[in-house]
């Protein structure tokens, strides 16, 4: 079985990472933050049986969840409060149960309210299994004084 051991090398997390975490749903699936910088995020996920579809392969929704979280956390690392408006995932190859997936997401354009991001999901041997693109709304929270 593959593990995420060794991924910690060269992946120092800045102090504000403690303020940014995966959603409860992503945590349930097993998604972990490996690296976070302004405009960039790297997540990992060990695929196990709970990630499988009816046929025993990896459920596409797991990859979509990984892509959405990776891009959204990259935006949060830039100090934004994103809401997904559109998510596109291209499934390029089938990963296996027990594979470790690495997702890398980054902001490619930031406007006043709309932000575009991209994500690549790979296995540890660098085989690309999916690519994602997302359109996000930067939610602005108003504080009542």
PDB file of N, CA and C in Angstrom, residues 90-95 120-123 126-131:
ATOM      1  N   UNK A  90     -12.087  17.009 -16.266  1.00  0.00           N
ATOM      2  CA  UNK A  90     -11.791  16.095 -17.367  1.00  0.00           C
ATOM      3  C   UNK A  90     -11.093  14.882 -16.774  1.00  0.00           C
ATOM      4  N   UNK A  91     -11.717  13.722 -16.922  1.00  0.00           N
ATOM      5  CA  UNK A  91     -11.172  12.467 -16.401  1.00  0.00           C
ATOM      6  C   UNK A  91     -10.292  11.855 -17.488  1.00  0.00           C
ATOM      7  N   UNK A  92      -9.001  11.751 -17.220  1.00  0.00           N
ATOM      8  CA  UNK A  92      -8.042  11.342 -18.242  1.00  0.00           C
ATOM      9  C   UNK A  92      -7.603   9.895 -18.120  1.00  0.00           C
ATOM     10  N   UNK A  93      -7.539   9.369 -16.918  1.00  0.00           N
ATOM     11  CA  UNK A  93      -7.191   7.959 -16.713  1.00  0.00           C
ATOM     12  C   UNK A  93      -7.739   7.525 -15.359  1.00  0.00           C
ATOM     13  N   UNK A  94      -7.843   6.226 -15.181  1.00  0.00           N
ATOM     14  CA  UNK A  94      -8.450   5.675 -13.965  1.00  0.00           C
ATOM     15  C   UNK A  94      -7.378   5.359 -12.924  1.00  0.00           C
ATOM     16  N   UNK A  95      -7.419   6.033 -11.763  1.00  0.00           N
ATOM     17  CA  UNK A  95      -6.505   5.636 -10.690  1.00  0.00           C
ATOM     18  C   UNK A  95      -7.009   4.354 -10.039  1.00  0.00           C
ATOM     19  N   UNK A 120      -4.558  20.084 -11.406  1.00  0.00           N
ATOM     20  CA  UNK A 120      -4.124  18.817 -12.003  1.00  0.00           C
ATOM     21  C   UNK A 120      -4.065  17.784 -10.889  1.00  0.00           C
ATOM     22  N   UNK A 121      -4.601  16.602 -11.163  1.00  0.00           N
ATOM     23  CA  UNK A 121      -4.579  15.509 -10.194  1.00  0.00           C
ATOM     24  C   UNK A 121      -3.720  14.392 -10.767  1.00  0.00           C
ATOM     25  N   UNK A 122      -2.695  13.986 -10.000  1.00  0.00           N
ATOM     26  CA  UNK A 122      -1.731  12.987 -10.462  1.00  0.00           C
ATOM     27  C   UNK A 122      -1.556  11.895  -9.421  1.00  0.00           C
ATOM     28  N   UNK A 123      -1.043  10.765  -9.877  1.00  0.00           N
ATOM     29  CA  UNK A 123      -0.604   9.718  -8.960  1.00  0.00           C
ATOM     30  C   UNK A 123       0.822  10.052  -8.530  1.00  0.00           C
ATOM     31  N   UNK A 126       3.390  10.381 -11.130  1.00  0.00           N
ATOM     32  CA  UNK A 126       3.156  11.535 -12.003  1.00  0.00           C
ATOM     33  C   UNK A 126       2.230  11.269 -13.186  1.00  0.00           C
ATOM     34  N   UNK A 127       1.443  10.212 -13.121  1.00  0.00           N
ATOM     35  CA  UNK A 127       0.437   9.958 -14.156  1.00  0.00           C
ATOM     36  C   UNK A 127      -0.753  10.878 -13.882  1.00  0.00           C
ATOM     37  N   UNK A 128      -1.110  11.703 -14.856  1.00  0.00           N
ATOM     38  CA  UNK A 128      -2.234  12.617 -14.686  1.00  0.00           C
ATOM     39  C   UNK A 128      -3.532  11.835 -14.835  1.00  0.00           C
ATOM     40  N   UNK A 129      -4.384  11.919 -13.825  1.00  0.00           N
ATOM     41  CA  UNK A 129      -5.661  11.203 -13.874  1.00  0.00           C
ATOM     42  C   UNK A 129      -6.832  12.137 -14.153  1.00  0.00           C
ATOM     43  N   UNK A 130      -6.682  13.429 -13.829  1.00  0.00           N
ATOM     44  CA  UNK A 130      -7.766  14.377 -14.088  1.00  0.00           C
ATOM     45  C   UNK A 130      -7.229  15.801 -14.088  1.00  0.00           C
ATOM     46  N   UNK A 131      -7.958  16.649 -14.791  1.00  0.00           N
ATOM     47  CA  UNK A 131      -7.693  18.091 -14.774  1.00  0.00           C
ATOM     48  C   UNK A 131      -9.005  18.792 -14.466  1.00  0.00           C
TER      49      UNK A 131
END
